[in-house]
Coordinates of C-alpha atoms and ligand atoms in Angstrom, one line a residue:
Chain A
M1 CA -33.1 15.7 7.7
L2 CA -29.4 16.5 7.9
N3 CA -30.0 16.7 11.8
D4 CA -31.0 13.1 11.9
I5 CA -27.9 12.2 9.8
L6 CA -25.3 14.6 11.7
Q7 CA -27.3 12.2 15.2
S8 CA -26.5 9.3 14.0
I9 CA -23.0 10.4 13.2
P10 CA -21.3 8.7 16.0
Q11 CA -22.5 5.5 16.4
V12 CA -22.2 5.0 12.4
L13 CA -18.5 5.8 12.7
I14 CA -18.1 4.2 15.5
D15 CA -20.3 0.6 13.9
G16 CA -18.3 1.6 10.9
L17 CA -14.7 1.6 12.3
T18 CA -15.2 -2.2 12.8
L19 CA -16.2 -3.4 10.2
G20 CA -14.1 -1.7 8.1
T21 CA -11.1 -3.1 10.1
V22 CA -12.0 -6.2 9.9
Y23 CA -12.5 -5.8 5.7
A24 CA -9.2 -3.9 6.0
V25 CA -7.6 -6.9 7.2
I26 CA -9.0 -9.1 5.1
A27 CA -7.7 -6.7 2.2
L28 CA -4.5 -7.0 3.5
G29 CA -4.3 -10.3 2.2
Y30 CA -6.2 -10.0 -0.8
T31 CA -3.3 -6.6 -1.3
M32 CA -0.7 -8.6 -0.4
V33 CA -0.5 -11.8 -2.5
Y34 CA -1.8 -9.2 -5.7
G35 CA 0.9 -7.6 -5.2
I36 CA 3.0 -10.8 -5.4
L37 CA 1.8 -13.0 -7.7
E38 CA -0.9 -10.7 -9.5
L39 CA -3.6 -13.7 -8.5
I40 CA -6.7 -12.6 -6.9
N41 CA -6.6 -15.2 -4.0
F42 CA -10.6 -16.1 -4.3
A43 CA -9.9 -18.4 -1.6
H44 CA -8.5 -15.6 1.2
G45 CA -12.1 -15.7 2.3
E46 CA -12.4 -19.1 3.0
I47 CA -9.1 -18.3 4.8
F48 CA -10.8 -16.0 7.1
M49 CA -14.4 -18.2 7.4
T50 CA -11.8 -21.2 8.7
G51 CA -9.9 -19.1 11.0
A52 CA -13.6 -18.1 12.6
F53 CA -14.3 -22.1 12.8
I54 CA -11.0 -22.8 14.6
G55 CA -11.0 -19.4 17.3
T56 CA -14.6 -20.9 17.5
A57 CA -14.1 -24.3 18.1
M58 CA -11.3 -23.8 20.2
L59 CA -13.3 -21.3 22.7
I60 CA -15.5 -23.9 22.6
V61 CA -12.8 -26.5 24.0
L62 CA -11.4 -23.9 26.9
T63 CA -14.7 -23.0 27.7
G64 CA -15.5 -26.6 28.2
I65 CA -12.4 -27.2 30.0
G66 CA -13.2 -24.4 31.8
W67 CA -10.5 -21.8 31.2
V68 CA -12.8 -19.4 30.5
S69 CA -13.8 -18.7 34.2
A70 CA -10.1 -19.5 35.1
L71 CA -8.4 -17.0 33.0
P72 CA -9.0 -13.4 31.8
A73 CA -11.0 -14.0 28.9
I74 CA -9.1 -11.6 26.9
V75 CA -6.2 -13.4 27.9
M76 CA -7.4 -16.7 26.3
L77 CA -8.6 -14.4 23.1
I78 CA -5.1 -13.7 22.4
T79 CA -4.2 -17.2 23.3
V80 CA -6.6 -17.8 20.9
L81 CA -5.9 -15.5 17.8
L82 CA -2.6 -15.9 17.6
L83 CA -3.2 -19.6 18.0
T84 CA -5.5 -19.9 14.8
A85 CA -3.1 -17.0 12.8
L86 CA -0.2 -19.5 13.1
L87 CA -2.5 -22.2 11.9
T88 CA -4.7 -20.3 9.2
G89 CA -1.0 -19.1 7.8
L90 CA 0.2 -22.3 7.8
L91 CA -3.0 -23.4 5.6
G92 CA -3.2 -20.6 3.3
M93 CA 1.4 -21.2 3.0
G94 CA 0.5 -25.3 2.4
I95 CA -2.6 -24.3 -0.5
E96 CA 0.3 -21.9 -2.3
R97 CA 2.9 -24.5 -2.0
V98 CA 0.5 -27.7 -3.3
A99 CA -2.1 -25.5 -5.5
Y100 CA -0.7 -22.0 -7.1
R101 CA 3.4 -22.6 -7.0
P102 CA 3.0 -25.8 -9.8
L103 CA 0.7 -22.8 -12.1
R104 CA 2.6 -20.2 -11.8
N105 CA 4.1 -19.8 -15.4
A106 CA 0.1 -21.0 -16.4
P107 CA -1.9 -18.5 -17.7
K108 CA -3.5 -15.9 -15.2
L109 CA -6.9 -17.7 -16.0
I110 CA -5.8 -21.1 -14.8
P111 CA -4.4 -20.2 -10.7
L112 CA -7.8 -17.9 -10.6
I113 CA -10.0 -21.0 -11.2
T114 CA -8.3 -22.9 -8.8
A115 CA -8.6 -20.6 -5.9
I116 CA -12.4 -20.6 -6.5
G117 CA -12.3 -24.9 -6.5
I118 CA -9.8 -23.9 -2.9
S119 CA -12.5 -22.1 -1.7
F120 CA -15.5 -24.4 -2.5
L121 CA -13.1 -26.8 -1.1
L122 CA -12.8 -25.3 2.0
Q123 CA -16.3 -24.1 2.4
D124 CA -17.5 -28.0 2.5
L125 CA -14.5 -29.2 4.3
V126 CA -15.2 -27.1 7.3
R127 CA -19.1 -27.7 6.9
F128 CA -18.5 -31.5 6.8
I129 CA -16.5 -31.5 10.2
A130 CA -18.5 -28.7 11.8
E131 CA -21.2 -31.1 11.3
L132 CA -19.3 -34.2 12.0
K133 CA -18.3 -32.5 15.5
K134 CA -21.5 -30.4 16.3
G135 CA -24.2 -32.0 14.0
N136 CA -24.5 -28.7 12.3
Y137 CA -22.6 -26.1 10.3
I138 CA -24.0 -23.2 11.5
V139 CA -22.3 -23.3 14.9
T140 CA -22.7 -20.8 17.9
G141 CA -19.4 -20.1 19.9
P142 CA -19.3 -18.9 23.8
S143 CA -20.1 -15.5 24.4
L144 CA -17.6 -13.2 25.6
F145 CA -17.1 -9.4 26.3
T146 CA -20.9 -8.8 25.3
S147 CA -21.1 -5.5 27.5
Q148 CA -22.0 -2.3 26.5
I149 CA -20.2 1.0 26.9
K150 CA -22.2 4.0 25.9
I151 CA -20.4 6.8 24.8
N152 CA -21.3 10.3 25.6
S153 CA -21.4 11.6 22.0
S154 CA -24.0 14.2 22.4
A155 CA -21.7 15.9 26.0
I156 CA -19.2 17.1 22.4
S157 CA -21.9 18.6 20.6
S158 CA -25.8 18.8 21.3
V159 CA -26.2 17.7 17.1
F160 CA -24.7 14.0 17.7
N161 CA -27.1 11.1 19.5
D162 CA -25.0 9.2 22.0
A163 CA -23.2 6.2 20.6
S164 CA -22.7 2.8 22.2
I165 CA -20.6 -0.1 21.9
K166 CA -20.7 -3.9 22.7
S167 CA -17.4 -3.9 24.6
S168 CA -15.8 -7.0 21.8
F169 CA -15.9 -3.7 19.2
I170 CA -13.6 -2.8 20.8
I171 CA -11.4 -6.0 21.4
V172 CA -12.1 -6.2 17.6
L173 CA -10.7 -2.6 16.6
V174 CA -7.6 -2.3 19.4
S175 CA -6.8 -6.1 17.9
A176 CA -7.2 -4.7 13.8
I177 CA -4.8 -1.7 13.9
I178 CA -2.6 -3.5 15.8
M179 CA -2.2 -5.9 13.3
M180 CA -2.4 -3.2 10.7
V181 CA 0.3 -1.4 12.5
V182 CA 2.7 -4.1 12.8
L183 CA 2.2 -5.3 8.9
D184 CA 2.9 -1.8 8.1
F185 CA 6.1 -1.5 10.0
F186 CA 7.3 -5.3 8.9
V187 CA 6.6 -4.6 4.9
N188 CA 7.7 -0.7 5.1
K189 CA 10.4 -1.3 8.0
T190 CA 12.4 -4.6 8.1
K191 CA 14.7 -6.5 5.7
W192 CA 12.0 -9.3 5.1
G193 CA 9.7 -6.6 4.2
M194 CA 11.5 -5.0 1.9
A195 CA 12.5 -8.5 0.0
M196 CA 8.9 -8.5 -0.2
R197 CA 8.3 -5.3 -2.1
A198 CA 11.2 -5.8 -3.8
V199 CA 10.0 -9.5 -5.2
A200 CA 6.4 -7.6 -6.0
Q201 CA 8.2 -5.2 -8.0
D202 CA 10.5 -7.2 -9.7
R203 CA 10.8 -11.1 -9.5
E204 CA 13.5 -11.7 -11.6
T205 CA 15.9 -9.1 -10.0
A206 CA 14.5 -10.0 -6.3
S207 CA 16.5 -13.0 -7.2
L208 CA 19.9 -11.9 -7.9
M209 CA 20.0 -9.9 -4.6
S210 CA 19.7 -13.9 -3.3
V211 CA 16.7 -13.7 -1.9
N212 CA 14.9 -17.0 -2.1
V213 CA 11.5 -15.9 -4.1
N214 CA 9.8 -18.9 -3.4
K215 CA 10.8 -18.2 0.2
V216 CA 9.2 -14.7 0.4
I217 CA 6.0 -15.5 -1.4
S218 CA 5.5 -18.7 1.5
L219 CA 6.1 -15.8 3.5
T220 CA 3.2 -13.6 2.1
F221 CA 0.7 -15.8 1.9
F222 CA 1.2 -17.1 5.9
I223 CA 1.1 -13.4 6.9
G224 CA -2.0 -12.5 4.6
S225 CA -3.4 -16.0 6.1
A226 CA -2.5 -15.6 9.5
L227 CA -4.3 -11.8 9.3
G228 CA -7.4 -13.2 7.8
G229 CA -7.4 -16.8 10.1
A230 CA -7.2 -13.8 13.0
T231 CA -9.4 -11.3 11.9
G232 CA -11.9 -14.8 11.3
V233 CA -11.8 -15.3 15.5
L234 CA -12.3 -10.8 15.7
F235 CA -15.6 -11.6 13.2
A236 CA -16.6 -14.7 15.5
V237 CA -16.4 -13.6 18.7
Q238 CA -17.9 -10.4 17.5
Y239 CA -21.0 -11.9 15.6
G240 CA -21.2 -15.1 18.0
T241 CA -22.6 -16.6 15.3
I242 CA -20.4 -18.7 11.9
D243 CA -21.3 -20.6 9.3
P244 CA -19.0 -21.7 6.6
Y245 CA -20.4 -19.3 3.3
I246 CA -19.4 -16.2 5.8
G247 CA -16.0 -15.9 3.6
F248 CA -18.0 -15.8 1.1
I249 CA -19.7 -12.2 1.0
L250 CA -17.2 -11.0 3.1
G251 CA -14.1 -11.9 1.6
L252 CA -16.2 -10.2 -2.1
K253 CA -16.7 -6.9 0.2
A254 CA -12.7 -7.0 1.3
F255 CA -11.8 -7.7 -1.9
T256 CA -13.9 -4.5 -3.0
A257 CA -11.8 -2.9 -0.3
A258 CA -8.7 -3.5 -1.5
V259 CA -10.0 -2.8 -5.1
L260 CA -10.9 1.2 -3.9
G261 CA -7.4 1.6 -2.3
G262 CA -5.9 0.5 -4.9
I263 CA -5.2 -3.1 -5.3
G264 CA -1.5 -4.0 -4.8
N265 CA -1.2 -1.0 -2.7
I266 CA -1.1 -2.4 1.1
R267 CA -1.9 1.4 2.9
G268 CA -4.6 1.4 0.3
A269 CA -6.3 -1.9 1.3
M270 CA -6.7 -0.5 4.5
L271 CA -7.8 3.1 3.7
G272 CA -10.3 1.5 1.3
G273 CA -11.5 -1.2 4.1
L274 CA -12.3 1.9 6.2
L275 CA -14.2 3.8 3.8
L276 CA -16.5 0.8 2.4
G277 CA -17.1 -0.4 6.4
V278 CA -18.4 3.8 7.0
M279 CA -19.9 4.0 3.9
E280 CA -21.7 0.8 4.4
M281 CA -22.8 1.4 8.3
F282 CA -24.0 5.2 6.9
A283 CA -26.4 3.5 4.5
S284 CA -28.0 1.0 6.3
A285 CA -28.2 4.0 9.2
N286 CA -29.5 6.5 6.8
L287 CA -30.5 4.8 3.5
T288 CA -34.7 4.8 4.5
L289 CA -34.1 8.4 5.8
M290 CA -32.2 9.6 3.0
T291 CA -35.2 8.0 0.1
G292 CA -38.1 9.1 1.8
G293 CA -38.6 5.1 2.7
V294 CA -37.7 4.0 -1.1
F295 CA -34.8 2.1 0.0
G296 CA -34.4 0.5 3.3
A297 CA -30.7 -0.2 5.4
E298 CA -31.2 -3.4 3.3
Y299 CA -29.5 -1.4 0.5
K300 CA -26.5 -0.7 2.3
D301 CA -24.7 -3.0 0.0
V302 CA -25.5 -1.2 -3.2
F303 CA -25.3 2.3 -1.6
A304 CA -21.6 1.1 -0.9
F305 CA -20.9 -0.2 -4.6
A306 CA -22.6 2.3 -6.0
I307 CA -19.8 4.5 -4.2
L308 CA -17.5 2.3 -5.3
I309 CA -17.8 2.4 -9.3
I310 CA -18.1 5.7 -9.1
V311 CA -15.0 6.2 -7.5
L312 CA -13.3 3.4 -10.0
I313 CA -14.7 5.5 -13.1
F314 CA -12.8 8.8 -11.9
K315 CA -9.9 6.1 -10.6
P316 CA -9.4 3.5 -12.3
E317 CA -6.5 2.5 -10.2
G318 CA -7.9 2.7 -6.7
L319 CA -7.8 5.6 -4.0
L320 CA -4.1 4.8 -3.9
G321 CA -3.0 3.2 -7.0
K322 CA -0.3 4.7 -9.3
P323 CA -2.0 5.3 -12.6
V324 CA 1.0 3.7 -14.2
A325 CA 3.1 0.6 -13.2
E326 CA 6.6 2.4 -13.3
K327 CA 8.3 0.2 -15.8
V328 CA 12.6 0.7 -16.5
Chain B
M1 CA 47.5 -10.2 -14.4
P2 CA 45.5 -11.9 -16.5
F3 CA 46.2 -15.2 -17.8
T4 CA 47.4 -17.1 -15.0
L5 CA 46.7 -20.6 -14.0
D6 CA 45.1 -20.4 -10.4
K7 CA 48.0 -23.0 -9.8
E8 CA 47.5 -23.4 -6.1
E9 CA 44.2 -24.8 -6.7
G10 CA 44.4 -26.5 -10.1
I11 CA 41.7 -24.7 -11.5
R12 CA 42.3 -22.6 -14.9
Y13 CA 38.9 -21.0 -15.2
M14 CA 37.5 -18.9 -12.5
L15 CA 34.2 -19.4 -15.2
E16 CA 33.8 -22.2 -18.1
L17 CA 31.0 -23.2 -20.1
K18 CA 31.2 -26.0 -21.9
N19 CA 28.7 -26.8 -24.7
V20 CA 25.5 -24.4 -22.8
E21 CA 22.3 -25.1 -24.6
T22 CA 19.4 -23.0 -23.3
F23 CA 15.9 -22.9 -24.7
Y24 CA 12.8 -20.8 -24.2
S25 CA 9.8 -23.4 -24.5
G26 CA 11.0 -25.0 -26.7
I27 CA 13.0 -21.9 -29.0
Q28 CA 17.0 -22.4 -28.8
A29 CA 18.9 -19.6 -27.7
L30 CA 22.3 -20.9 -27.5
K31 CA 23.5 -23.7 -29.6
G32 CA 26.7 -24.9 -27.3
I33 CA 28.4 -22.1 -26.3
S34 CA 31.9 -22.8 -24.2
L35 CA 33.5 -19.7 -23.3
N36 CA 36.1 -19.4 -20.6
V37 CA 36.6 -16.2 -18.2
E38 CA 39.8 -16.3 -16.4
K39 CA 40.7 -14.6 -12.8
G40 CA 41.5 -11.4 -13.0
E41 CA 40.1 -10.9 -16.7
I42 CA 38.2 -9.0 -18.7
V43 CA 36.2 -10.5 -21.1
T44 CA 33.3 -9.4 -23.3
L45 CA 31.1 -11.0 -25.5
I46 CA 29.7 -9.1 -28.2
G47 CA 26.7 -9.4 -30.7
S48 CA 24.2 -8.3 -32.3
N49 CA 20.3 -7.8 -30.9
G50 CA 18.8 -11.7 -30.5
A51 CA 22.3 -13.5 -30.7
G52 CA 22.6 -14.6 -27.3
K53 CA 23.8 -12.6 -25.2
S54 CA 21.8 -12.2 -22.1
T55 CA 20.6 -15.9 -22.4
A56 CA 24.1 -16.3 -21.7
L57 CA 24.5 -14.4 -18.3
K58 CA 21.0 -16.1 -17.4
S59 CA 22.1 -19.2 -18.4
I60 CA 25.6 -18.4 -15.6
S61 CA 23.3 -17.0 -12.9
G62 CA 20.6 -19.3 -13.4
L63 CA 17.7 -17.1 -14.2
V64 CA 16.9 -19.5 -17.4
K65 CA 17.6 -23.6 -16.7
V66 CA 20.2 -24.6 -18.7
G67 CA 18.9 -27.0 -21.4
S68 CA 22.7 -29.1 -21.9
G69 CA 26.3 -29.0 -21.4
Q70 CA 27.9 -27.7 -18.4
I71 CA 28.9 -24.4 -16.3
S72 CA 31.7 -24.2 -13.6
Y73 CA 32.6 -21.7 -11.5
K74 CA 35.8 -21.8 -9.5
G75 CA 36.2 -25.2 -10.0
N76 CA 32.0 -26.2 -8.9
D77 CA 29.2 -27.2 -11.2
I78 CA 26.9 -24.4 -11.4
T79 CA 24.8 -25.7 -14.5
K80 CA 21.7 -26.6 -12.2
K81 CA 22.0 -23.6 -9.3
Q82 CA 19.1 -21.1 -9.2
A83 CA 20.0 -17.2 -9.1
H84 CA 19.4 -17.0 -5.1
E85 CA 22.1 -19.8 -5.2
T86 CA 24.6 -18.4 -8.2
T87 CA 24.8 -14.8 -6.6
L88 CA 26.1 -16.1 -2.7
L89 CA 29.5 -18.2 -4.5
G90 CA 30.2 -14.4 -5.6
I91 CA 28.4 -14.0 -9.1
A92 CA 26.9 -10.8 -9.3
H93 CA 24.4 -10.4 -12.3
V94 CA 23.7 -6.5 -13.5
P95 CA 20.9 -7.5 -15.8
E96 CA 19.7 -5.6 -19.0
G97 CA 17.6 -2.6 -18.4
R98 CA 19.7 -2.4 -15.5
R99 CA 16.5 -3.4 -13.6
I100 CA 16.5 -1.1 -10.5
F101 CA 13.4 -1.6 -8.4
P102 CA 11.1 1.1 -9.0
K103 CA 9.8 2.5 -5.5
L104 CA 12.5 1.1 -3.1
T105 CA 14.5 4.1 -2.7
V106 CA 18.5 4.6 -3.6
K107 CA 19.3 3.2 -0.1
E108 CA 17.0 0.5 -0.2
N109 CA 17.9 -0.7 -3.5
L110 CA 22.1 -0.6 -2.2
L111 CA 20.8 -2.4 0.8
M112 CA 18.5 -5.6 -1.3
G113 CA 22.4 -6.2 -2.8
A114 CA 23.7 -6.6 0.3
F115 CA 20.4 -9.4 1.0
S116 CA 22.2 -12.0 2.8
V117 CA 24.8 -9.8 4.6
K118 CA 24.2 -10.2 8.7
D119 CA 26.5 -7.7 10.1
K120 CA 25.2 -4.8 9.4
R121 CA 28.5 -3.1 9.9
A122 CA 29.9 -5.3 6.8
I123 CA 26.9 -3.6 5.0
E124 CA 28.1 -0.1 5.9
E125 CA 31.4 -0.6 4.6
R126 CA 30.4 -1.9 1.1
M127 CA 27.6 1.0 1.1
E128 CA 30.7 3.3 1.8
R129 CA 32.9 1.8 -0.9
A130 CA 29.7 1.7 -3.6
F131 CA 30.3 5.7 -2.6
R132 CA 34.0 6.0 -3.8
Y133 CA 32.7 5.0 -6.8
F134 CA 29.5 6.2 -6.9
P135 CA 29.4 9.3 -5.0
K136 CA 26.2 10.8 -6.5
L137 CA 24.4 8.0 -4.8
K138 CA 25.3 9.1 -1.6
D139 CA 23.4 12.1 -2.0
R140 CA 20.5 10.5 -3.6
L141 CA 19.8 7.9 -0.7
E142 CA 16.1 8.6 -0.5
Q143 CA 15.2 9.5 -3.8
K144 CA 13.0 6.6 -5.1
G145 CA 15.2 4.6 -7.9
G146 CA 12.1 5.0 -10.2
T147 CA 13.1 8.7 -10.7
M148 CA 16.5 8.5 -11.3
S149 CA 18.3 9.4 -14.6
G150 CA 19.2 6.6 -16.7
G151 CA 22.8 6.8 -16.2
E152 CA 22.1 7.2 -12.6
Q153 CA 20.5 4.1 -12.3
Q154 CA 23.3 2.4 -13.7
M155 CA 25.2 3.5 -11.1
L156 CA 22.7 2.7 -8.8
A157 CA 22.7 -0.7 -10.3
I158 CA 26.6 -1.1 -11.1
G159 CA 26.4 0.3 -6.9
R160 CA 23.9 -2.2 -5.8
A161 CA 26.4 -5.2 -7.9
L162 CA 29.3 -4.2 -5.8
M163 CA 27.3 -4.8 -2.1
M164 CA 27.3 -8.2 -3.3
Q165 CA 31.4 -7.8 -2.5
P166 CA 31.2 -10.3 -6.6
E167 CA 34.3 -12.5 -6.8
L168 CA 32.8 -12.1 -10.8
L169 CA 31.0 -9.0 -12.2
M170 CA 28.8 -9.7 -15.3
L171 CA 27.0 -6.9 -16.7
D172 CA 24.2 -7.0 -19.6
E173 CA 24.9 -4.2 -21.7
P174 CA 25.7 -1.1 -19.5
S175 CA 26.3 1.9 -22.1
M176 CA 22.8 0.8 -23.0
G177 CA 21.0 4.4 -23.5
L178 CA 23.4 6.4 -22.3
A179 CA 25.5 9.8 -23.5
P180 CA 28.8 9.1 -24.5
I181 CA 30.7 11.3 -21.9
I182 CA 28.4 8.5 -19.0
V183 CA 29.3 5.6 -21.1
E184 CA 32.7 6.9 -20.8
Q185 CA 32.7 6.9 -16.6
I186 CA 31.0 3.4 -16.9
F187 CA 33.5 1.8 -18.8
D188 CA 36.2 3.8 -16.6
I189 CA 34.6 2.0 -13.1
I190 CA 34.3 -1.2 -15.1
R191 CA 38.2 -0.7 -15.4
E192 CA 39.0 0.2 -12.1
L193 CA 36.9 -2.6 -10.2
N194 CA 38.7 -4.8 -12.5
Q195 CA 42.1 -3.7 -11.5
E196 CA 40.8 -4.3 -7.8
G197 CA 40.6 -7.8 -8.6
I198 CA 37.1 -8.7 -9.4
T199 CA 37.0 -10.9 -12.4
I200 CA 34.7 -8.9 -15.2
L201 CA 32.4 -10.6 -17.5
L202 CA 30.9 -7.8 -19.9
V203 CA 28.1 -7.8 -22.6
E204 CA 27.8 -5.3 -24.8
Q205 CA 26.2 -4.1 -28.4
N206 CA 29.1 -1.2 -28.1
A207 CA 31.6 -3.4 -29.5
Y208 CA 34.5 -0.9 -30.0
Q209 CA 34.4 0.4 -26.5
A210 CA 33.8 -3.5 -24.6
L211 CA 36.6 -4.7 -26.8
Q212 CA 38.6 -2.4 -25.7
I213 CA 38.9 -2.5 -22.3
A214 CA 38.8 -6.4 -22.4
H215 CA 41.5 -8.8 -22.6
R216 CA 39.8 -11.1 -24.3
G217 CA 36.6 -10.7 -26.4
Y218 CA 33.8 -13.6 -27.5
V219 CA 31.6 -12.3 -30.6
I220 CA 28.1 -14.8 -30.5
Q221 CA 26.1 -15.1 -33.4
T222 CA 22.6 -16.8 -33.1
G223 CA 23.5 -18.4 -30.5
A224 CA 27.0 -19.5 -31.1
I225 CA 30.6 -18.1 -30.4
R226 CA 31.4 -17.4 -33.6
L227 CA 35.2 -15.6 -32.9
E228 CA 36.9 -15.6 -29.9
G229 CA 40.4 -13.9 -29.3
Y230 CA 42.5 -11.3 -27.7
G231 CA 40.5 -7.8 -27.7
Q232 CA 43.2 -5.5 -29.6
D233 CA 42.9 -8.8 -32.1
L234 CA 39.2 -8.6 -32.4
I235 CA 39.1 -5.2 -33.0
K236 CA 41.4 -4.9 -36.1
N237 CA 39.7 -8.8 -37.4
S238 CA 37.7 -7.5 -40.3
E239 CA 34.9 -10.1 -39.9
V240 CA 34.1 -8.1 -36.4
R241 CA 35.1 -4.7 -38.1
E242 CA 32.4 -4.8 -40.4
A243 CA 29.5 -6.5 -38.5
Y244 CA 29.8 -4.6 -35.4
L245 CA 32.2 -1.7 -35.6
A246 CA 30.3 -0.2 -38.9
Ligands
ATP1 N1 11.6 -14.8 -22.4 C1 12.1 -15.2 -23.4 N2 11.2 -16.3 -24.2 C2 11.0 -16.5 -25.2 N3 11.8 -16.3 -26.1 C3 12.7 -15.6 -26.0 C4 13.6 -14.8 -24.4 N4 14.4 -14.6 -24.2 C5 14.9 -14.1 -25.3 N5 14.7 -15.1 -26.1 C6 15.1 -15.0 -27.6 O1 16.2 -15.7 -27.4 C7 17.3 -15.1 -28.4 C8 18.4 -14.4 -27.7 O2 18.0 -13.7 -26.9 P1 18.8 -12.9 -26.0 O3 18.1 -12.0 -24.9 O4 19.6 -13.2 -25.0 O5 19.8 -11.8 -27.1 P2 20.2 -10.9 -26.5 O6 21.8 -11.1 -27.6 O7 20.8 -10.6 -25.8 O8 19.9 -9.5 -27.5 P3 20.0 -7.8 -27.3 O9 20.6 -7.5 -27.8 O10 18.7 -7.0 -28.4 O11 19.3 -7.6 -25.9 C9 16.1 -13.7 -28.9 O12 16.1 -14.9 -30.6 C10 15.2 -13.9 -28.5 O13 14.3 -13.7 -29.4
MG2 MG1 20.3 -8.7 -24.2

């Protein structure tokens, strides 16, 4: 059995890391907003979904007018990613401005309920528009980057099987990694990133440093939502078919990843996302084997979440979270 | 020297509060406070716990909304200005409890003080100036603010405020929780800063020392100014002696 598990490792890692980077980038949106407002922005999953739809719509239109054949697909994808990021960024910023800011000083539960309300609103809005335009709310985009690449992992060691990757996997992986690296740099090395951390730690004092706190909060929503929306496009390219409800379960898992890594902690979100992705794919590949056929691959979420619960029992603050908030 | 009219601009006070009332969700914390600070002065605001000292500073810097009354700074009405705006005008507010950003490094904390400054050279110069007052900070640039000792944090908090190159420096209980020798140092530095031309509004419970270095003082009690006068006179005042210097 161990042998079989080992054989599957290269494929598990490839699939797991790819799915994991998707979780990770979405988790960033949850964790950034939580870090700064202590708000669980449940609408973030729907921003991701909206991004998937906006991106798919653009790809369909661009394919329709013949751009796809005229330009390298990768150039088109980058254009679509950037435009979608801009639009979903603005959407997230707008949601904060209209729905959360007026509730800034209300009890925590109130904006949380509002966030759930926004989720439903976005789901229905996207569904309405999709049905209006396409007659169906389940939409399939043009298929891009479908070629398969073989990885000769058995050459490294004979215990491994060969693995294969769809080229879109590489695009997802590379884009997601770029987003994470850039964000990490922004947050840790730039002036506005520093302001963001300062606002997260002490909003009042940050304002005494001439920081316009509302601006920083808007910026946080913009960045988180832009990343989430762009990831939606990547998801659509990867899986082809989308519907207005993909944001729910994916959002929930990304949120889980954020908690796993330590909510509010940016690198924690990245780590949590990658771990969750790999655990899920590991379970999906090996659960049948490990349980002698009692549980099939469809129980992968149970496995992943069981691990999450175990981690949180022993480290409730998450993997990279600080045990106690430092208060001076 | 203080106590001079700024005749050129025709403005008497650097800072002037007229009948300022401030409320916290219905509870009145300031019941119509009037006070003023002239350019070049050290003015102290003393009073017991809950008297409204911090609220007065927060009303000035804009951390809390002023209910009624007027606050003017260098002749301009700043009553309705928010904290990120008043600080741009040259008012620095070192809050009670120092409020260092615990997870930012010492250097980052200092840089936050110069957030509105674009010129890199100017930032460098200001940092050098902060090191002149607090040389210890220079050796701790990469240390996380939250891991500094109380005294070091207070120095960092003042250093951070100096990065704003303020004209008016408001300090909220800088001596709180510090060993006497550190308090001594801090008060010396306050006096030095004043001699370099920074006007100071100092909130203290440590009334004796505050009145010692202050030109003038106000005594605040349950949200209202109870007494005012020259520092040396207030020290001798029997009411002050009984309530705050006992
Ligand atoms: N955020 C707040 N919400 C409600 N009431 C407040 C708030 N902050 C202060 N108060 C109240 O306003 C009054 C004045 O408080 P303030 O903090 O200004 O006092 P203080 O003179 O600074 O006291 P201390 O010496 O203890 O710092 C107190 O009665 C206090 O309970
Ligand atoms: Mg106080």
